[in-house]
Short mmCIF file of C-alpha atoms and ligand atoms in Angstrom, two decimals:
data_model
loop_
_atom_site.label_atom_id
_atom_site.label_comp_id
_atom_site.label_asym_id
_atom_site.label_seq_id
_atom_site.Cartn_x
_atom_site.Cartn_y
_atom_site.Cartn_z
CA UNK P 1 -14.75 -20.70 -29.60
CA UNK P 2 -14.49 -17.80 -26.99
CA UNK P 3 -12.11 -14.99 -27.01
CA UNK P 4 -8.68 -14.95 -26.17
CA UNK P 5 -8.39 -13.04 -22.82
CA UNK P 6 -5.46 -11.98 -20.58
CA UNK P 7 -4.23 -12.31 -17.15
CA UNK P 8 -1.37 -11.69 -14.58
CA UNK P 9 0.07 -10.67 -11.79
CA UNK P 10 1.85 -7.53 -11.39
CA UNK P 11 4.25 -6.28 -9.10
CA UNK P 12 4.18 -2.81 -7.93
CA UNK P 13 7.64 -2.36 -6.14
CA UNK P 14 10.13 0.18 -4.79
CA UNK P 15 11.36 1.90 -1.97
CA UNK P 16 8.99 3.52 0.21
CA UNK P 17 7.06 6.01 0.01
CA UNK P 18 7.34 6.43 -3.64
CA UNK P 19 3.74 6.38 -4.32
CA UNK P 20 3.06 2.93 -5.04
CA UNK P 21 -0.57 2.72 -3.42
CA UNK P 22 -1.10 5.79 -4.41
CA UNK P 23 -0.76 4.78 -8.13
CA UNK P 24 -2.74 2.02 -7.48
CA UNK P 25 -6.08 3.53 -5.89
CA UNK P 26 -5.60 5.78 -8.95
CA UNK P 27 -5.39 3.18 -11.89
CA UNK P 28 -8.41 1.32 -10.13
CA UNK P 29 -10.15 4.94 -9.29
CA UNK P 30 -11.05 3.37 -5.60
CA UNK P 31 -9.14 3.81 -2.81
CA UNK P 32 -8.19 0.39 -1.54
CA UNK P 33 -4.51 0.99 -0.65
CA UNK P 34 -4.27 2.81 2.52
CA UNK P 35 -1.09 6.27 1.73
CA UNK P 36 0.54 8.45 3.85
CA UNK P 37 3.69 11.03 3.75
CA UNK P 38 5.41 8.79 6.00
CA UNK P 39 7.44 6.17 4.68
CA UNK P 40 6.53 2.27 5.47
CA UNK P 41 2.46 2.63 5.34
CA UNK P 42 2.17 -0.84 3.41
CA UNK P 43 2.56 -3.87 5.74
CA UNK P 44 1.03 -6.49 3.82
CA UNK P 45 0.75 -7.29 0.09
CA UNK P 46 -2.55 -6.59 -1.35
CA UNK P 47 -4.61 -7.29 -4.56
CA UNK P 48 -5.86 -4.46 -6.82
CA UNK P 49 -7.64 -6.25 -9.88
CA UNK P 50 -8.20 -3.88 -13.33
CA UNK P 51 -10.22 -5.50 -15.37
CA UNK P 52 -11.56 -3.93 -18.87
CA UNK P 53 -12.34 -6.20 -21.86
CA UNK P 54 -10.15 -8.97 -22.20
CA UNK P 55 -7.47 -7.70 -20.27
CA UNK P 56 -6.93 -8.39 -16.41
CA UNK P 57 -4.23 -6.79 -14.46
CA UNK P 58 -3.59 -8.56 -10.66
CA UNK P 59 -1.78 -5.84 -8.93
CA UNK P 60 0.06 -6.44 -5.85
CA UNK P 61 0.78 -3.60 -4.13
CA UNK P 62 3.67 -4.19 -1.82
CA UNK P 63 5.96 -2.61 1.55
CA UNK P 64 8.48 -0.55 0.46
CA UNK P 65 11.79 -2.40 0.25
CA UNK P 66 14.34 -1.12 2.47
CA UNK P 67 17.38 -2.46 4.45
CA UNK P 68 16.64 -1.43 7.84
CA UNK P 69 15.76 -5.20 9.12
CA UNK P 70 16.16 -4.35 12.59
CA UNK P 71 12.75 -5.21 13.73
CA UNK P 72 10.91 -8.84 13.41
CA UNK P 73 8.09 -6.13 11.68
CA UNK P 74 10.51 -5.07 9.36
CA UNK P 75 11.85 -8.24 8.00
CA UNK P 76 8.31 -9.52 8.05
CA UNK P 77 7.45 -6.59 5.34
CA UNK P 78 10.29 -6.18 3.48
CA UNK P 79 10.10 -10.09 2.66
CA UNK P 80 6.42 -9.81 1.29
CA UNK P 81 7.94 -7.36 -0.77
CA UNK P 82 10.53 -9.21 -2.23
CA UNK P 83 8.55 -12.48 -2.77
CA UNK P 84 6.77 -10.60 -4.59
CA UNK P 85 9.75 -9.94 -7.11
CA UNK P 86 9.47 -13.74 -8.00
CA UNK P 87 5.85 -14.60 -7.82
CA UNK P 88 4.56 -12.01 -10.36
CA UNK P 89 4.50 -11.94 -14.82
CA UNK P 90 5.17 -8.31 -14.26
CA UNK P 91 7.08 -5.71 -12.19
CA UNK P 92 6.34 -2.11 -11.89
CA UNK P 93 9.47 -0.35 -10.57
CA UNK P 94 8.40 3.19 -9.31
CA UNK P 95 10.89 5.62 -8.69
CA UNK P 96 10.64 9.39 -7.76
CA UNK P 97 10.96 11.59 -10.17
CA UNK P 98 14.47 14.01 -9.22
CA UNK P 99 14.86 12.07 -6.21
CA UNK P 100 17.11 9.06 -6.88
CA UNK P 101 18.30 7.40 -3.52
CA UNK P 102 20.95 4.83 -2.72
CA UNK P 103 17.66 2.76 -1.72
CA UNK P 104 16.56 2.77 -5.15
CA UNK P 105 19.66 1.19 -5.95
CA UNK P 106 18.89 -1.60 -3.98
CA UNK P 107 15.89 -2.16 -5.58
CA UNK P 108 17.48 -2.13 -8.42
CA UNK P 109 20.44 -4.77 -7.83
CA UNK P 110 17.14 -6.91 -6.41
CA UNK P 111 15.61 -7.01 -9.64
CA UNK P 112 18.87 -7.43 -11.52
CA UNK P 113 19.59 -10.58 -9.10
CA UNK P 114 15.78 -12.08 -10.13
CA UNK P 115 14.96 -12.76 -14.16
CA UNK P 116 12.06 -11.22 -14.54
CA UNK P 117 10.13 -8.48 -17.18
CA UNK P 118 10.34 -4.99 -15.69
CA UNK P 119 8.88 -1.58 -16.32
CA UNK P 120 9.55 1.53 -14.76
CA UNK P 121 7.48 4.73 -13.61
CA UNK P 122 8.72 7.87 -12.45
CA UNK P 123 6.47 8.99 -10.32
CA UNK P 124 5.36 12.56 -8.66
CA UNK P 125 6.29 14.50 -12.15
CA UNK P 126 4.13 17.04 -10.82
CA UNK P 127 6.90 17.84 -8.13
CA UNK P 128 9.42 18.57 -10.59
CA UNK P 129 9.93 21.88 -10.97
CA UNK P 130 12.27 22.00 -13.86
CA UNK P 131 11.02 19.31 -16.67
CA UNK P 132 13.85 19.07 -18.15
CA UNK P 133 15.09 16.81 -15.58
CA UNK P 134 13.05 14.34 -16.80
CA UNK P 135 15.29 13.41 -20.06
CA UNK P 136 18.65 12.44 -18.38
CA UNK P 137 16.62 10.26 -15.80
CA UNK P 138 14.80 8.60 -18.51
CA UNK P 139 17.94 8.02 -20.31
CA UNK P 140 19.58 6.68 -16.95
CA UNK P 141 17.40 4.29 -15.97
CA UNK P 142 17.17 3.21 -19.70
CA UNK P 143 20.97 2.52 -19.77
CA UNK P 144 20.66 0.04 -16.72
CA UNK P 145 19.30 -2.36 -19.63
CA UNK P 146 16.47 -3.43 -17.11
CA UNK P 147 13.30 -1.95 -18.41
CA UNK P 148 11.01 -2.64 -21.68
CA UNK P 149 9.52 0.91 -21.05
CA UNK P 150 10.05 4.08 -18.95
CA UNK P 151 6.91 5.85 -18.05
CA UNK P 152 6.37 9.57 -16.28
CA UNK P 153 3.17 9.97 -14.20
CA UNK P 154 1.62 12.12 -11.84
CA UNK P 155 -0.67 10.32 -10.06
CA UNK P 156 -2.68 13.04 -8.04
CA UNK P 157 -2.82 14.50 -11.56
CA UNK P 158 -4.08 11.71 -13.16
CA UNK P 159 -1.16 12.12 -15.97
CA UNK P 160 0.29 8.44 -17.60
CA UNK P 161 -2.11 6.99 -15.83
CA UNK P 162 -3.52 5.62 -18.89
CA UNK P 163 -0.38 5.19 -20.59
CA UNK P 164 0.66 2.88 -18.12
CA UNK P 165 -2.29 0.60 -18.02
CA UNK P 166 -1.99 0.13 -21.91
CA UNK P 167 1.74 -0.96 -20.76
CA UNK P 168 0.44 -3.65 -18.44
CA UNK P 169 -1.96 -4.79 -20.29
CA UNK P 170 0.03 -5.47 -23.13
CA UNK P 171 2.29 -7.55 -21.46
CA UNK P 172 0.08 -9.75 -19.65
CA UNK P 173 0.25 -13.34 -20.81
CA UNK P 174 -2.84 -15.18 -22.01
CA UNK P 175 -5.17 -17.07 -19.49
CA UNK P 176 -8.38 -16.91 -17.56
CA UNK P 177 -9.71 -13.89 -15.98
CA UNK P 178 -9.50 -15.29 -12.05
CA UNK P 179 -11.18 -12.55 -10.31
CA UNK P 180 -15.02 -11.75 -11.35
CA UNK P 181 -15.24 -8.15 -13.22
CA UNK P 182 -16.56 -6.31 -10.48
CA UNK P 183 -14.21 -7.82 -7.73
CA UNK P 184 -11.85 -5.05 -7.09
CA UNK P 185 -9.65 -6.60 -4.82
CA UNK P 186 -8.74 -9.72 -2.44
CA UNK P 187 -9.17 -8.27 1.30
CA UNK P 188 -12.04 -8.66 3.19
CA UNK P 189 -14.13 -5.73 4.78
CA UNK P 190 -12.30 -6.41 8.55
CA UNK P 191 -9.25 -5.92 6.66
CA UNK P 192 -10.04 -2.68 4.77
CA UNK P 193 -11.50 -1.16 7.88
CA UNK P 194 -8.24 -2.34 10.18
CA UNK P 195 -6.54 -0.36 7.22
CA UNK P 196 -8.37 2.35 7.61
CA UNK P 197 -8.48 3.13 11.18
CA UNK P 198 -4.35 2.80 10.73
CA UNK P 199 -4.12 4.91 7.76
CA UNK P 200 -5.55 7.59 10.29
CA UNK P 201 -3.04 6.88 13.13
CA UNK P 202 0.08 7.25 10.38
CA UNK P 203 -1.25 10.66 9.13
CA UNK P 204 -2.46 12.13 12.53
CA UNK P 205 0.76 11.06 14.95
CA UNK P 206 4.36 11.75 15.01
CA UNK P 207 6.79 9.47 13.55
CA UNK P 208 7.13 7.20 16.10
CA UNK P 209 3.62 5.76 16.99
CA UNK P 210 2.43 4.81 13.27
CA UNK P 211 5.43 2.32 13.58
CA UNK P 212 5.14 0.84 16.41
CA UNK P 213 0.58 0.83 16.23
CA UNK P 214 -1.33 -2.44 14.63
CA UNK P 215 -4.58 -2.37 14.75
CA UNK P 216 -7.22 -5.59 15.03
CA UNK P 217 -11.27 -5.56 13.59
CA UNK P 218 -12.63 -7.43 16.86
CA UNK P 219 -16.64 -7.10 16.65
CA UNK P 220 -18.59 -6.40 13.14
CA UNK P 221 -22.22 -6.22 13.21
CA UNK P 222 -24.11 -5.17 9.76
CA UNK P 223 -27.62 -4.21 11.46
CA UNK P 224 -30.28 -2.90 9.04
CA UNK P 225 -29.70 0.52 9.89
CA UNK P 226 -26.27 0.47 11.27
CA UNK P 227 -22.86 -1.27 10.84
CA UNK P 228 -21.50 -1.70 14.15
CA UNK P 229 -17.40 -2.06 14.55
CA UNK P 230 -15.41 -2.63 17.52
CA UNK P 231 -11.37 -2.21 16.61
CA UNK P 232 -8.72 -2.33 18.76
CA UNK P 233 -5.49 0.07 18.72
CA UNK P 234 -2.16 -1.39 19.85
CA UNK P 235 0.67 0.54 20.22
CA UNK P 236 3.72 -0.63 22.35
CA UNK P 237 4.46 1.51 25.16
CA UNK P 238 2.20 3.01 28.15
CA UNK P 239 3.49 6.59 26.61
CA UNK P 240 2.47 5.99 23.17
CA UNK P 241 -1.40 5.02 24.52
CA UNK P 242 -1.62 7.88 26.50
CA UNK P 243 -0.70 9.78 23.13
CA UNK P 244 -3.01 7.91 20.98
CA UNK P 245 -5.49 8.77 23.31
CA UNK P 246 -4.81 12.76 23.87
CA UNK P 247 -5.89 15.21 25.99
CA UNK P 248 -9.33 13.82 27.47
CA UNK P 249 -9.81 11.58 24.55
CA UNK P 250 -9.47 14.28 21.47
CA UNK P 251 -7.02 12.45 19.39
CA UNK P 252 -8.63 9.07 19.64
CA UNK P 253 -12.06 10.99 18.88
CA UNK P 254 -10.45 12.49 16.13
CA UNK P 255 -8.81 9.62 14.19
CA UNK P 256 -12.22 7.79 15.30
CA UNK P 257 -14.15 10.28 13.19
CA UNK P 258 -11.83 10.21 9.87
CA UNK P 259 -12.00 6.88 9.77
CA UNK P 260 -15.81 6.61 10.15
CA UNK P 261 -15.93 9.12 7.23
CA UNK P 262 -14.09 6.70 5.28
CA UNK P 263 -15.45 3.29 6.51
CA UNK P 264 -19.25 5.01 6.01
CA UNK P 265 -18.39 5.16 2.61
CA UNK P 266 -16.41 1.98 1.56
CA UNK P 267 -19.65 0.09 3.28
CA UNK P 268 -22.10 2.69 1.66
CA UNK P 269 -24.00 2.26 5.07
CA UNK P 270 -24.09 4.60 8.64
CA UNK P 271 -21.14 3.10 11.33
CA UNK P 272 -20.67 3.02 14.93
CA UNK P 273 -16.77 2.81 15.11
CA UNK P 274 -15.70 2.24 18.81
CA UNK P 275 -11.99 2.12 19.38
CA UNK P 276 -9.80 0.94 22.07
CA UNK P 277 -6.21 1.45 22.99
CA UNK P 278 -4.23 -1.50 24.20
CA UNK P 279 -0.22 -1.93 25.17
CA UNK P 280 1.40 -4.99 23.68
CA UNK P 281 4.87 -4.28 24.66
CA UNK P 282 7.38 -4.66 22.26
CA UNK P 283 5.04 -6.75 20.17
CA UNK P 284 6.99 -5.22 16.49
CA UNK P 285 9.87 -7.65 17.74
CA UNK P 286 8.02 -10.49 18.93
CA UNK P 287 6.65 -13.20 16.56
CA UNK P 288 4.02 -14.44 18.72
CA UNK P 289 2.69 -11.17 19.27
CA UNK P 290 2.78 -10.34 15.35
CA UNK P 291 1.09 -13.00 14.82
CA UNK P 292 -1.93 -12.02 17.00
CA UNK P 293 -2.34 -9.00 14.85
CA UNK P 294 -2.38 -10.58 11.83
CA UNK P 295 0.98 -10.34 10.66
CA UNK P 296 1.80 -13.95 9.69
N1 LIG F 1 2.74 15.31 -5.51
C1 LIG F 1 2.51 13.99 -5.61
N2 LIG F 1 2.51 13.24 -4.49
C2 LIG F 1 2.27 11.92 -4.62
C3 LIG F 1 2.01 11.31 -5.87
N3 LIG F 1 1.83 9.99 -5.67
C4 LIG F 1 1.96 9.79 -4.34
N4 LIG F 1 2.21 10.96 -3.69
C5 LIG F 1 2.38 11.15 -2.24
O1 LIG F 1 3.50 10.41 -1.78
C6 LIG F 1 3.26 9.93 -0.45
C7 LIG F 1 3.51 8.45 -0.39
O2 LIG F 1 2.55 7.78 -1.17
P1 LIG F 1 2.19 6.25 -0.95
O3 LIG F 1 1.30 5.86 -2.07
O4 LIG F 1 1.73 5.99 0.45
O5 LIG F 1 3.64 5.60 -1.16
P2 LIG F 1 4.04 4.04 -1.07
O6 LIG F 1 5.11 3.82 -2.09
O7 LIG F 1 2.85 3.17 -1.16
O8 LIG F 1 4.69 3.98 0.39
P3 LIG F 1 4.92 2.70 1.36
O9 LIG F 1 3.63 1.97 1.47
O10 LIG F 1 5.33 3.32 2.64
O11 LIG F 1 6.02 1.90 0.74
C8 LIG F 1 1.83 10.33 -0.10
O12 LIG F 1 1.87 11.51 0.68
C9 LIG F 1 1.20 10.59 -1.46
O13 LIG F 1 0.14 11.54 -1.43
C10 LIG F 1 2.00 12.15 -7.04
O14 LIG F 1 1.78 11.73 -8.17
N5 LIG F 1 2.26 13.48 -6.85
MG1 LIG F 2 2.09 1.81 0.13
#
């Protein structure tokens, strides 16, 4: 008879930028969630799979939930996040330590709407400059009656981070591993590097551009030597190319070379990264365009 083994889904949900990819890269100690300080980074929902012994933990890193559903973008990643809410055995709630917001609540009400077994983390602790903060926030979120278990964690400190895997793990239900041990996640190569080369555009440009930029994988060639990538850049305005572009080329060069850095060493091999900027006008409202760029 073999061993009993464990597997499930679980959710990692909240509003955005609370640090749910971040948490992620860190539980799996690989960066395959792309993070930035600017809220809505996330576009799609992506696997993370921990596996260790018997235990297998499907992660599902999602958009940030949010109400502004303005945009055809916005709807389109706000409702990956919330099918999420149904489709998972678990949900991981993250909320900021000391920084509670009405969005939150939302998040809340959505899980309260959808049966389901929650637990919460409080992330950033590390931010908190008076601990005792902690308590009371604890004891709030314990009162909503919504959560098996309450967990602080820091994850640039690497604190809970272990604490909260034990969590997971011992709430996963029993089945089949469905992911190999050494598959860390479910997105190809095109994918990551597309991720990549965006995570790059969020951290280098203003607020406006990140928004507004998708970017598509067009040309992959893994030579013996060299991995050569063509990716495209497309932003939604004339203005916002010339801006991604800089002053003779030094931005594009710029976000070119951090995301080489990063590609080189996700592929463990040398890469030619050529990028091009292209104007899809007003393609964040415009399913057809979405589509194109691999929002479906
Ligand atoms: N100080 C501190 N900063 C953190 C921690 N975790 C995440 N951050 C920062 O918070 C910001 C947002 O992190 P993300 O992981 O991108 O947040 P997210 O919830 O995935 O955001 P969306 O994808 O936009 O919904 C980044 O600047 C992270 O470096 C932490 O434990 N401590
Ligand atoms: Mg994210």
């Amino acid at each position: 008879m073999s061993a009993v083994t464990y597997c499930g889904y679980v959710g990692l949900l909240g509003r955005p930028n609370v640090g749910k990819s971040t948490l992620l890269n860190h539980v799996l100690r690989q960066k395959i969630s792309i993070t930035s300080r600017k809220p809505q980074t996330t576009r799609h929902n992506m696997l993370g799979v921990d596996t260790q012994g018997p235990y297998q933990a499907i992660y599902v890193d999602t958009p940030g939930i949010h109400q502004h559903t303005d945009k055809a973008l916005n709807r389109y990643m706000v409702a990956n996040a919330t099918s999420a809410l149904r489709d998972v055995d678990l949900r991981v709630v993250l909320i900021e330590a000391g920084k509670h917001k009405p969005e939150d609540e939302h998040v809340l009400e959505l899980l309260k709407k959808t049966p389901g077994t929650n637990i919460a983390v409080l992330s950033k602790v590390d931010l908190l400059k008076d601990k005792s903060e902690l308590l009371p926030e604890i004891q709030r979120l314990h009162e909503t009656g919504l959560f098996e278990e309450i967990i602080p964690v820091s994850a640039l400190r690497s604190e809970g981070i272990e604490t909260f895997r034990e969590q997971v793990f011992a709430r996963l239900p029993e089945g089949p591993h469905l992911f190999a041990e050494d598959e860390v996640t479910d997105q190809t190569e095109r994918r990551l590097v597309e991720e990549i080369v965006r995570e790059k555009l969020m951290r280098q440009l203003g607020d406006e551009i990140p928004h507004s930029s998708a970017v598509v994988v067009e040309r992959f060639v893994s030579g013996e030597n060299l991995t050569e990538i063509h990716a495209d850049i497309y932003v939604e305005r004339e203005g916002q190319k010339r801006i991604v572009i800089g002053n003779k080329g030094a931005r594009l060069k710029s976000i070119g070379s951090e995301a080489r850095k990063d590609i080189e060493r996700l592929l463990d091999a040398r890469v030619m990264l050529h990028l091009f900027v292209k104007v899809r006008k007003g393609w964040t409202n415009n399913d057809r365009l979405m589509h194109r760029l691999g929002y479906e």
